[in-house]
Coordinates of C-alpha atoms and ligand atoms in Angstrom, one line a residue:
M1 CA 40.8 31.5 67.4
N2 CA 36.8 32.1 67.0
Q3 CA 35.3 28.6 66.8
N4 CA 32.0 30.2 65.1
Q5 CA 34.0 31.2 61.8
R6 CA 33.3 29.0 58.7
A7 CA 36.0 26.2 58.8
M8 CA 38.1 24.5 56.2
V9 CA 40.1 21.2 56.5
V10 CA 43.1 20.9 54.2
L11 CA 44.3 17.6 53.1
I12 CA 48.3 17.1 51.9
S13 CA 50.7 14.5 51.3
G14 CA 53.6 16.7 50.8
S15 CA 55.5 20.1 51.2
G16 CA 52.4 22.1 51.4
T17 CA 53.3 25.1 49.9
N18 CA 49.7 25.7 48.6
L19 CA 48.9 25.0 52.2
Q20 CA 51.3 27.7 53.2
A21 CA 49.4 30.0 50.7
I22 CA 46.2 29.4 52.3
I23 CA 47.3 29.9 55.7
N24 CA 48.6 33.4 54.5
G25 CA 45.5 34.1 53.1
V26 CA 43.9 33.2 56.5
E27 CA 46.6 35.1 58.6
S28 CA 46.3 38.4 56.4
G29 CA 42.5 38.4 56.8
A30 CA 41.6 37.7 53.0
I31 CA 40.0 34.4 53.8
P32 CA 36.9 34.8 56.1
G33 CA 37.3 31.7 57.7
R34 CA 39.9 29.5 59.8
I35 CA 41.9 26.3 58.8
A36 CA 40.2 23.8 61.7
A37 CA 42.9 20.8 60.9
V38 CA 45.4 19.7 58.3
L39 CA 45.5 16.1 57.7
S40 CA 48.2 14.2 55.9
N41 CA 48.5 10.6 54.7
K42 CA 52.2 11.0 55.4
T43 CA 54.1 11.4 58.4
N44 CA 56.9 13.9 58.7
V45 CA 56.2 16.0 55.6
K46 CA 56.7 19.6 55.5
G47 CA 53.3 20.6 55.5
L48 CA 52.7 19.5 58.9
E49 CA 55.3 21.5 60.2
R50 CA 54.0 24.5 58.3
A51 CA 50.4 23.7 60.0
E52 CA 52.0 23.4 63.6
E53 CA 54.2 26.4 63.0
H54 CA 50.7 28.3 62.9
G55 CA 48.9 26.6 65.7
I56 CA 46.6 24.5 63.4
P57 CA 45.7 21.1 64.7
T58 CA 47.4 18.0 62.5
I59 CA 46.1 14.6 61.6
V60 CA 48.1 11.9 60.3
L61 CA 46.4 9.0 59.1
D62 CA 49.1 6.7 57.3
H63 CA 46.9 5.0 54.3
K64 CA 49.2 1.7 54.5
A65 CA 47.8 0.9 58.0
Y66 CA 44.4 0.4 56.5
D67 CA 43.6 -3.0 54.6
S68 CA 41.3 -1.0 51.9
R69 CA 40.8 2.3 50.2
E70 CA 37.2 2.2 51.6
S71 CA 38.4 1.8 55.3
F72 CA 41.0 4.2 55.0
D73 CA 38.5 7.1 53.5
Q74 CA 36.1 6.3 56.3
A75 CA 38.9 7.1 58.9
M76 CA 39.3 10.2 56.8
I77 CA 35.7 11.0 57.1
D78 CA 35.4 10.3 60.5
A79 CA 38.5 12.7 61.5
I80 CA 37.3 15.4 59.1
D81 CA 33.8 15.6 60.2
E82 CA 34.9 16.1 63.8
H83 CA 35.6 19.7 62.5
N84 CA 32.3 20.0 60.6
P85 CA 34.2 21.9 57.7
N86 CA 32.3 24.1 55.4
L87 CA 35.1 23.1 52.8
V88 CA 37.5 20.4 52.2
V89 CA 40.7 21.5 50.2
L90 CA 42.8 19.1 48.8
A91 CA 46.5 20.6 48.2
G92 CA 48.8 18.1 46.8
F93 CA 46.8 15.3 48.3
M94 CA 48.1 12.0 46.2
R95 CA 45.6 9.6 47.1
I96 CA 42.7 8.4 44.5
L97 CA 39.6 8.7 46.7
T98 CA 36.4 6.6 46.6
E99 CA 33.1 7.6 45.5
E100 CA 31.5 7.3 49.2
F101 CA 34.3 10.1 50.2
V102 CA 33.5 12.3 47.2
N103 CA 29.8 11.8 47.5
H104 CA 30.1 12.6 51.1
Y105 CA 31.5 16.2 50.6
A106 CA 29.8 16.9 47.2
G107 CA 30.1 20.3 46.3
K108 CA 32.3 21.3 49.1
L109 CA 35.7 19.5 48.2
I110 CA 37.8 21.4 45.8
N111 CA 41.4 20.4 44.2
I112 CA 44.0 22.2 42.5
H113 CA 45.7 20.6 39.6
P114 CA 48.9 21.5 37.6
S115 CA 47.5 21.7 33.9
L116 CA 45.1 23.7 32.2
L117 CA 42.3 21.1 32.5
P118 CA 40.6 19.2 30.9
K119 CA 44.1 19.1 29.3
F120 CA 46.5 16.7 31.2
K121 CA 44.5 15.0 33.8
G122 CA 46.7 12.8 35.8
L123 CA 50.6 12.9 36.6
N124 CA 53.7 14.3 34.9
T125 CA 51.7 17.5 33.5
H126 CA 54.6 19.7 32.9
Q127 CA 56.6 17.1 30.9
R128 CA 53.5 16.3 28.9
A129 CA 52.8 19.9 28.2
L130 CA 56.1 20.1 26.8
D131 CA 56.1 17.2 24.7
E132 CA 52.8 18.0 23.3
G133 CA 54.4 21.4 21.9
E134 CA 51.9 23.5 23.9
A135 CA 52.0 27.0 24.0
I136 CA 50.4 27.9 27.3
H137 CA 50.1 25.8 30.4
G138 CA 48.9 26.5 34.0
C139 CA 46.7 25.2 36.8
S140 CA 43.1 24.6 37.6
V141 CA 41.1 24.6 40.7
H142 CA 38.0 22.5 40.6
Y143 CA 35.2 20.8 42.6
V144 CA 36.0 17.1 42.9
T145 CA 33.7 14.3 41.3
F146 CA 34.8 10.9 41.1
E147 CA 36.0 11.1 37.6
L148 CA 39.9 11.8 38.2
D149 CA 40.8 15.5 37.7
G150 CA 37.4 15.7 35.9
G151 CA 35.2 18.0 38.2
P152 CA 33.5 21.3 37.4
I153 CA 36.4 23.8 37.1
I154 CA 36.2 27.0 39.2
G155 CA 39.3 28.8 37.7
Q156 CA 42.7 28.9 35.9
R157 CA 45.5 30.8 35.5
S158 CA 48.0 30.2 33.0
V159 CA 51.6 30.6 32.1
A160 CA 53.4 30.7 28.7
I161 CA 55.7 27.9 27.9
E162 CA 59.3 29.3 26.7
T163 CA 61.6 27.8 24.1
N164 CA 64.4 26.4 26.7
D165 CA 61.7 25.3 29.4
T166 CA 62.2 22.0 31.3
A167 CA 59.5 20.2 33.5
D168 CA 61.2 21.5 36.6
L169 CA 61.4 25.2 35.4
L170 CA 57.7 25.2 34.3
A171 CA 56.8 23.3 37.2
A172 CA 58.0 26.2 39.5
R173 CA 56.1 29.0 37.6
V174 CA 53.0 27.2 37.6
Q175 CA 53.3 26.6 41.2
K176 CA 53.5 30.5 41.7
E177 CA 50.2 30.9 39.9
E178 CA 49.0 28.3 42.3
H179 CA 49.7 30.1 45.1
I180 CA 47.4 32.8 43.9
L181 CA 44.7 30.7 42.3
Y182 CA 44.1 28.3 45.6
P183 CA 43.8 31.2 48.0
L184 CA 41.6 33.0 45.8
A185 CA 39.2 30.1 45.4
C186 CA 39.1 29.6 49.0
K187 CA 38.1 33.0 49.8
L188 CA 35.6 33.3 47.2
I189 CA 33.9 30.1 48.7
M190 CA 34.2 31.1 52.4
E191 CA 32.6 34.5 51.3
G192 CA 29.6 32.6 49.9
R193 CA 30.4 34.3 46.4
L194 CA 31.2 31.0 44.7
S195 CA 29.3 27.8 44.7
L196 CA 28.6 24.8 42.8
E197 CA 25.1 24.6 41.6
K198 CA 23.1 21.8 39.6
D199 CA 24.4 23.4 36.3
G200 CA 28.0 23.9 37.5
P201 CA 29.8 26.6 39.4
H202 CA 28.5 29.9 39.9
L203 CA 30.8 33.3 40.8
D204 CA 28.6 35.9 42.1
G205 CA 25.6 34.4 40.8
N206 CA 26.5 33.9 37.2
L207 CA 27.4 30.3 35.8
L208 CA 30.9 30.0 35.0
P209 CA 32.1 28.8 31.5
A210 CA 33.7 25.4 31.1
T211 CA 36.9 26.1 32.2
G212 CA 36.2 28.2 35.0
Q213 CA 37.0 32.0 35.5
D214 CA 40.3 32.7 33.8
F215 CA 42.1 34.7 36.9
S216 CA 45.7 35.2 34.7
Q217 CA 45.3 38.7 34.7
L218 CA 45.0 39.2 38.3
E219 CA 47.5 40.7 40.4
Q220 CA 46.2 41.3 43.8
W221 CA 44.0 38.2 44.4
E222 CA 43.2 39.4 47.9
E223 CA 41.3 42.4 46.3
F224 CA 39.3 40.4 44.0
Ligands
GAR1 C1 50.8 21.0 43.6 O1 51.7 21.5 42.5 C2 49.7 20.7 42.8 O2 49.1 21.0 42.0 C3 49.7 19.2 42.9 O3 50.6 18.8 43.6 C4 51.6 19.6 44.0 C5 51.5 20.2 45.4 O4 52.2 20.9 46.3 N1 48.7 18.4 42.6 C6 48.3 17.4 41.8 O5 49.3 16.9 41.2 C7 47.1 16.5 41.9 N2 46.5 15.8 40.8 P1 52.4 21.5 47.6 O6 52.4 20.2 48.5 O7 53.6 22.4 47.5 O8 51.2 22.4 47.6

């Protein structure tokens, strides 16, 4: 592995299907960079197995072993910074972050969220979209700020809600879209085509709209 390549650290709490999509993107050469480490706040999760299977160093920091959110986040900063990442990727990392953590990685911390933000911040997004009678739902990638699920949006992919949809069916369809959207966002950032500027995210030198780039029509994300 070329240690001079730009580096990502990926944070997970669970199954890591988005992590897997990013690993696939790196291994195929579509994402120019390496995953320097995967950090989990939970032991024995599938995402850690995925990292190990692909020879990626893992870090487990159990948040329950820390007496405050601040001390846990500081331990994460210390562990992440050993890898000097260009990008920190939250991939199903289910912890609220301190302002200090978010500020420390300002402009290089991204998250994927299972809704078309700014709609349905927080949890149970699929059921809430059904309950509200939405026609369209989806996922968003955004830069992380201290406002929960509220940072500048990079891009989205949408799915149509069908008459007999359940939260589980909808979640599965949205996750398929996440697995296209998230590696694409990582690729664009690692290529230097996407960045957070003072007025918002820029793609290829152009300021993106408030809901980011609509990547819904894209089939071959690797070629974008
Ligand atoms: C993903 O669906 C992601 O959108 C969601 O957690 C799941 C993780 O799945 N994230 C959030 O809800 C963050 N607010 P994965 O571990 O299989 O990638």
